[in-house]
Structures are given as C-alpha cells and as structure tokens.
mmCIF file of C-alpha atoms in Angstrom:
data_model
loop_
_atom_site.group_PDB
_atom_site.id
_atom_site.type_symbol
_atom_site.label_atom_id
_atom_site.label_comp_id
_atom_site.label_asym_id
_atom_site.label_seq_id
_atom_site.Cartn_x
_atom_site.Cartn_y
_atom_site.Cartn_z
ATOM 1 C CA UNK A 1 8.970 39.414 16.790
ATOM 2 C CA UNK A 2 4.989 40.303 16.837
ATOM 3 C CA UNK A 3 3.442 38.775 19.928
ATOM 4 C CA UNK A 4 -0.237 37.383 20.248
ATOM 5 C CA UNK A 5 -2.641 37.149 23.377
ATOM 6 C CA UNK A 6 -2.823 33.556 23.798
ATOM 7 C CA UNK A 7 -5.590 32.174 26.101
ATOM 8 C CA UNK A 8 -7.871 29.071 26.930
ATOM 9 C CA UNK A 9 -11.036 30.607 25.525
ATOM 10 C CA UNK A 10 -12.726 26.981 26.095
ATOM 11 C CA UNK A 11 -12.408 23.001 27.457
ATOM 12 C CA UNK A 12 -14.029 20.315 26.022
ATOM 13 C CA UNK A 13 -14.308 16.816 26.737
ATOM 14 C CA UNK A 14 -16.422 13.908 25.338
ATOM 15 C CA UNK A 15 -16.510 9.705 26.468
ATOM 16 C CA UNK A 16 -17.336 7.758 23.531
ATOM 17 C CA UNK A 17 -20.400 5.110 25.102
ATOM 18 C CA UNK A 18 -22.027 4.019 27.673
ATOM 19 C CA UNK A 19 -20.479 4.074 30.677
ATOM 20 C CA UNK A 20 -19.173 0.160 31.883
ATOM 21 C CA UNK A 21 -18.647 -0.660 35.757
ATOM 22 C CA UNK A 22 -14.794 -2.294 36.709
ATOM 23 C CA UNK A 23 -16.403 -5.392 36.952
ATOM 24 C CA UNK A 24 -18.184 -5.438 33.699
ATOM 25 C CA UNK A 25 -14.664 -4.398 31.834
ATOM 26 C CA UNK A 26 -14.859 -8.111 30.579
ATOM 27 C CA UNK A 27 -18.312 -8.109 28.903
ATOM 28 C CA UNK A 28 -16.571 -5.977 26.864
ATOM 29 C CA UNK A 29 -13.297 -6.498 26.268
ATOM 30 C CA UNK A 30 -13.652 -9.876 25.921
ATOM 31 C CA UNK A 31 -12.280 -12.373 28.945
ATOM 32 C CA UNK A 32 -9.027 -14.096 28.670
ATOM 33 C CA UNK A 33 -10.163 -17.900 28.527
ATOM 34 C CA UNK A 34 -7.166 -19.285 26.750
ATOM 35 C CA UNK A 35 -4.733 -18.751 29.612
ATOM 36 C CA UNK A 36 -2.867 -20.696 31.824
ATOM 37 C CA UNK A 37 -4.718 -21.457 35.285
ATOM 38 C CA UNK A 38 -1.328 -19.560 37.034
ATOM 39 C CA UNK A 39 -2.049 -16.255 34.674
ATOM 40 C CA UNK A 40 -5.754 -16.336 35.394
ATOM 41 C CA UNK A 41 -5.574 -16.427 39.066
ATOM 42 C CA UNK A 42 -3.041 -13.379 39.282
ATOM 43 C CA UNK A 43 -5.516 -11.766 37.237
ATOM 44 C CA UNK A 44 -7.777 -12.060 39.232
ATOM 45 C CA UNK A 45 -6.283 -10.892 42.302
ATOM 46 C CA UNK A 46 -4.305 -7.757 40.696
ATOM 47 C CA UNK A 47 -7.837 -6.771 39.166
ATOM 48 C CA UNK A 48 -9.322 -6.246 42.482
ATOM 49 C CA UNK A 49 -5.666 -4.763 43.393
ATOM 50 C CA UNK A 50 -6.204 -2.538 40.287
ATOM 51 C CA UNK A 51 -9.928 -1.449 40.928
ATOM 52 C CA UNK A 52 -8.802 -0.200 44.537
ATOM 53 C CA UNK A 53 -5.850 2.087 43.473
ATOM 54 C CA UNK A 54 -7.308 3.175 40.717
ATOM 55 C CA UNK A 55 -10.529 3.868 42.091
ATOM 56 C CA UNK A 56 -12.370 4.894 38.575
ATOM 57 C CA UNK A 57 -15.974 3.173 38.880
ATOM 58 C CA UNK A 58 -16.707 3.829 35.235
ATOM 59 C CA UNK A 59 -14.802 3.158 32.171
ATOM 60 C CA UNK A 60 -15.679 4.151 28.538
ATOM 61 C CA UNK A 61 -14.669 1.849 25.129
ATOM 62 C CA UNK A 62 -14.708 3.476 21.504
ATOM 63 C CA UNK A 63 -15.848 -0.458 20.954
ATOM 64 C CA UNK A 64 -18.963 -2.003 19.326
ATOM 65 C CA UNK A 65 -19.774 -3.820 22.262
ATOM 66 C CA UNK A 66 -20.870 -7.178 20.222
ATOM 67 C CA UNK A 67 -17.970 -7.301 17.380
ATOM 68 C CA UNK A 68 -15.293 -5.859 19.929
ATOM 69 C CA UNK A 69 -13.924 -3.807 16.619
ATOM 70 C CA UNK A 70 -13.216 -0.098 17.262
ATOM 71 C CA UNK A 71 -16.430 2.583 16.423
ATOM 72 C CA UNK A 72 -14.351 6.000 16.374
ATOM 73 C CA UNK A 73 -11.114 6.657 16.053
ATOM 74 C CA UNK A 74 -8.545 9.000 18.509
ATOM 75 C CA UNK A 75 -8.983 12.121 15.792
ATOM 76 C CA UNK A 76 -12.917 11.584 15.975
ATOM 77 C CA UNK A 77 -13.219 11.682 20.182
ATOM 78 C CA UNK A 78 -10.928 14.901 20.067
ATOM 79 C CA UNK A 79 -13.439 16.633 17.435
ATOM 80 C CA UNK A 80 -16.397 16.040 19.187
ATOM 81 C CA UNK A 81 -14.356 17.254 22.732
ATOM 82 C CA UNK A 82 -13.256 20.051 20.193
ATOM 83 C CA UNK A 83 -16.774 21.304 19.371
ATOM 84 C CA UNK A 84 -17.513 21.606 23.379
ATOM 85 C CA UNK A 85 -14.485 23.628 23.781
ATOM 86 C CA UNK A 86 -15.544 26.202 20.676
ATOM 87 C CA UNK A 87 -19.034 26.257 21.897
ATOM 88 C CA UNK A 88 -18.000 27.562 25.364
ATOM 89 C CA UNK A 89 -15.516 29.971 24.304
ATOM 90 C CA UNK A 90 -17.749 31.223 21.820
ATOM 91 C CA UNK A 91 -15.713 30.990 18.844
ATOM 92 C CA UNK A 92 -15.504 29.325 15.014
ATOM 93 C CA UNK A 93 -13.211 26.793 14.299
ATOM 94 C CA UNK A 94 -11.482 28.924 11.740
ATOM 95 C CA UNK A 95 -10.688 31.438 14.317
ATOM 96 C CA UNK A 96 -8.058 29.328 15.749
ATOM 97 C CA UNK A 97 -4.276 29.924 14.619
ATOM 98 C CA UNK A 98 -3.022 26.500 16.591
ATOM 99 C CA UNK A 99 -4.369 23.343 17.528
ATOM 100 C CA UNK A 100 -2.038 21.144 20.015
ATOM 101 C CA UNK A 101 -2.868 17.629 20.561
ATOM 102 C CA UNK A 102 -1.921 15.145 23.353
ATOM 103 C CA UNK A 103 -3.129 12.083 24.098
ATOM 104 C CA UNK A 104 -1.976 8.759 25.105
ATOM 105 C CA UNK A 105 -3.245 7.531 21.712
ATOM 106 C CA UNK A 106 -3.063 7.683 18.327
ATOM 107 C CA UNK A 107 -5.423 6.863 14.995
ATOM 108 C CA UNK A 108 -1.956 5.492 13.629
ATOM 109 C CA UNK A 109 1.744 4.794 13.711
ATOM 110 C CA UNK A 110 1.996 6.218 10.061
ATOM 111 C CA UNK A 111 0.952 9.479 8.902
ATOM 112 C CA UNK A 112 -0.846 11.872 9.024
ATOM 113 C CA UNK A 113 -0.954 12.370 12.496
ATOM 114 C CA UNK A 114 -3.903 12.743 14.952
ATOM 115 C CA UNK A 115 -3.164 16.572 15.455
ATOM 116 C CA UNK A 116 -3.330 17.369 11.759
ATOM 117 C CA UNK A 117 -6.681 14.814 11.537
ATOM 118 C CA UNK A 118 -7.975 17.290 13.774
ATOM 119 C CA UNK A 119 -6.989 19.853 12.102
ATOM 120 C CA UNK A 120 -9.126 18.905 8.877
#
C-alpha cells in the first residue's frame, strides 16, 4: 500500500448574516402565536433557561429575514468556509485528493449529498 502525508494545510469558517442577539431569535424566526397559553409560558421560561446554559450571545440564520425562506443552502456555507481554508493553506482547490464533510445539516434527504455538492 503507497502512503500519503496527510495534513490540515488550512481552517475555514464562514456565518451566513448578520449576527441576531438571543432575544431577537424571534424577529426572525417568526414567534409562536398560535399556541396554547400552557406551551407559551414554558417557553418562555426554558428560553431564559436556554440563553444561560448555552451562553451564545449571537446567532446566525441562512434566512431572508422578511420572507423567513432559506437564502443558502448547507453545500453553499461549506464553500465559502472552504475558500478560507484554501486561501490560508495556500493551495488550489484541485490540489485536494479528499474532501470530508460533517455537519449537523444537510441540503437534502435525497441525493446527491452535501459532501459531493461540495465537491462540484
């Protein structure tokens, strides 16, 4: 079997947005008005429960903030993250033999998959 060097050359991130406070989550997600009174008050009170374990102050949406709809997709975040990650190592896209992808999201249930969406 050949071996190969295989190194993290470069990182890359990228948050799709603006960034949006815990309390302002609503504005854009939308608020749940059609509950019951029972489900809106323990939301309520496991929010703030929420905010203080968590302890993130800002959150970022892939969301057109006034038609809620999604404006990029899991494949499009991880190429523009990608493109950070070749700039600092210095390298071409087409100098890369593998890509591995992992995220808590996908573009789809169906295929292709993210990774190979990437890929392209």
């Amino acid at each position: 079997m050949n071996s190969r060097e295989v190194r993290v050359a470069g990182v890359g991130s990228y948050l799709p947005g603006e960034p949006v406070k815990f309390s302002d989550i609503d504005s854009v997600l939308g608020e749940l008005k059609e509950i019951p009174d029972d489900l809106k008050k323990w939301s309520k009170r496991t929010s703030k429960i929420m905010h203080g374990l968590l302890g993130v102050e800002n959150y970022y949406y892939a969301l057109d903030r006034e038609s809620r709809l999604p404006n990029d997709t899991a494949s499009g975040l991880a190429h523009k993250a990608s493109l950070r990650a070749l700039e600092m190592a210095g390298i071409q896209a087409s100098d890369i033999d593998l890509v591995i992808y992992g995220a808590s999201s996908m573009d789809s249930f169906v295929c292709p998959p993210t990774s190979a969406n990437l890929q392209e």
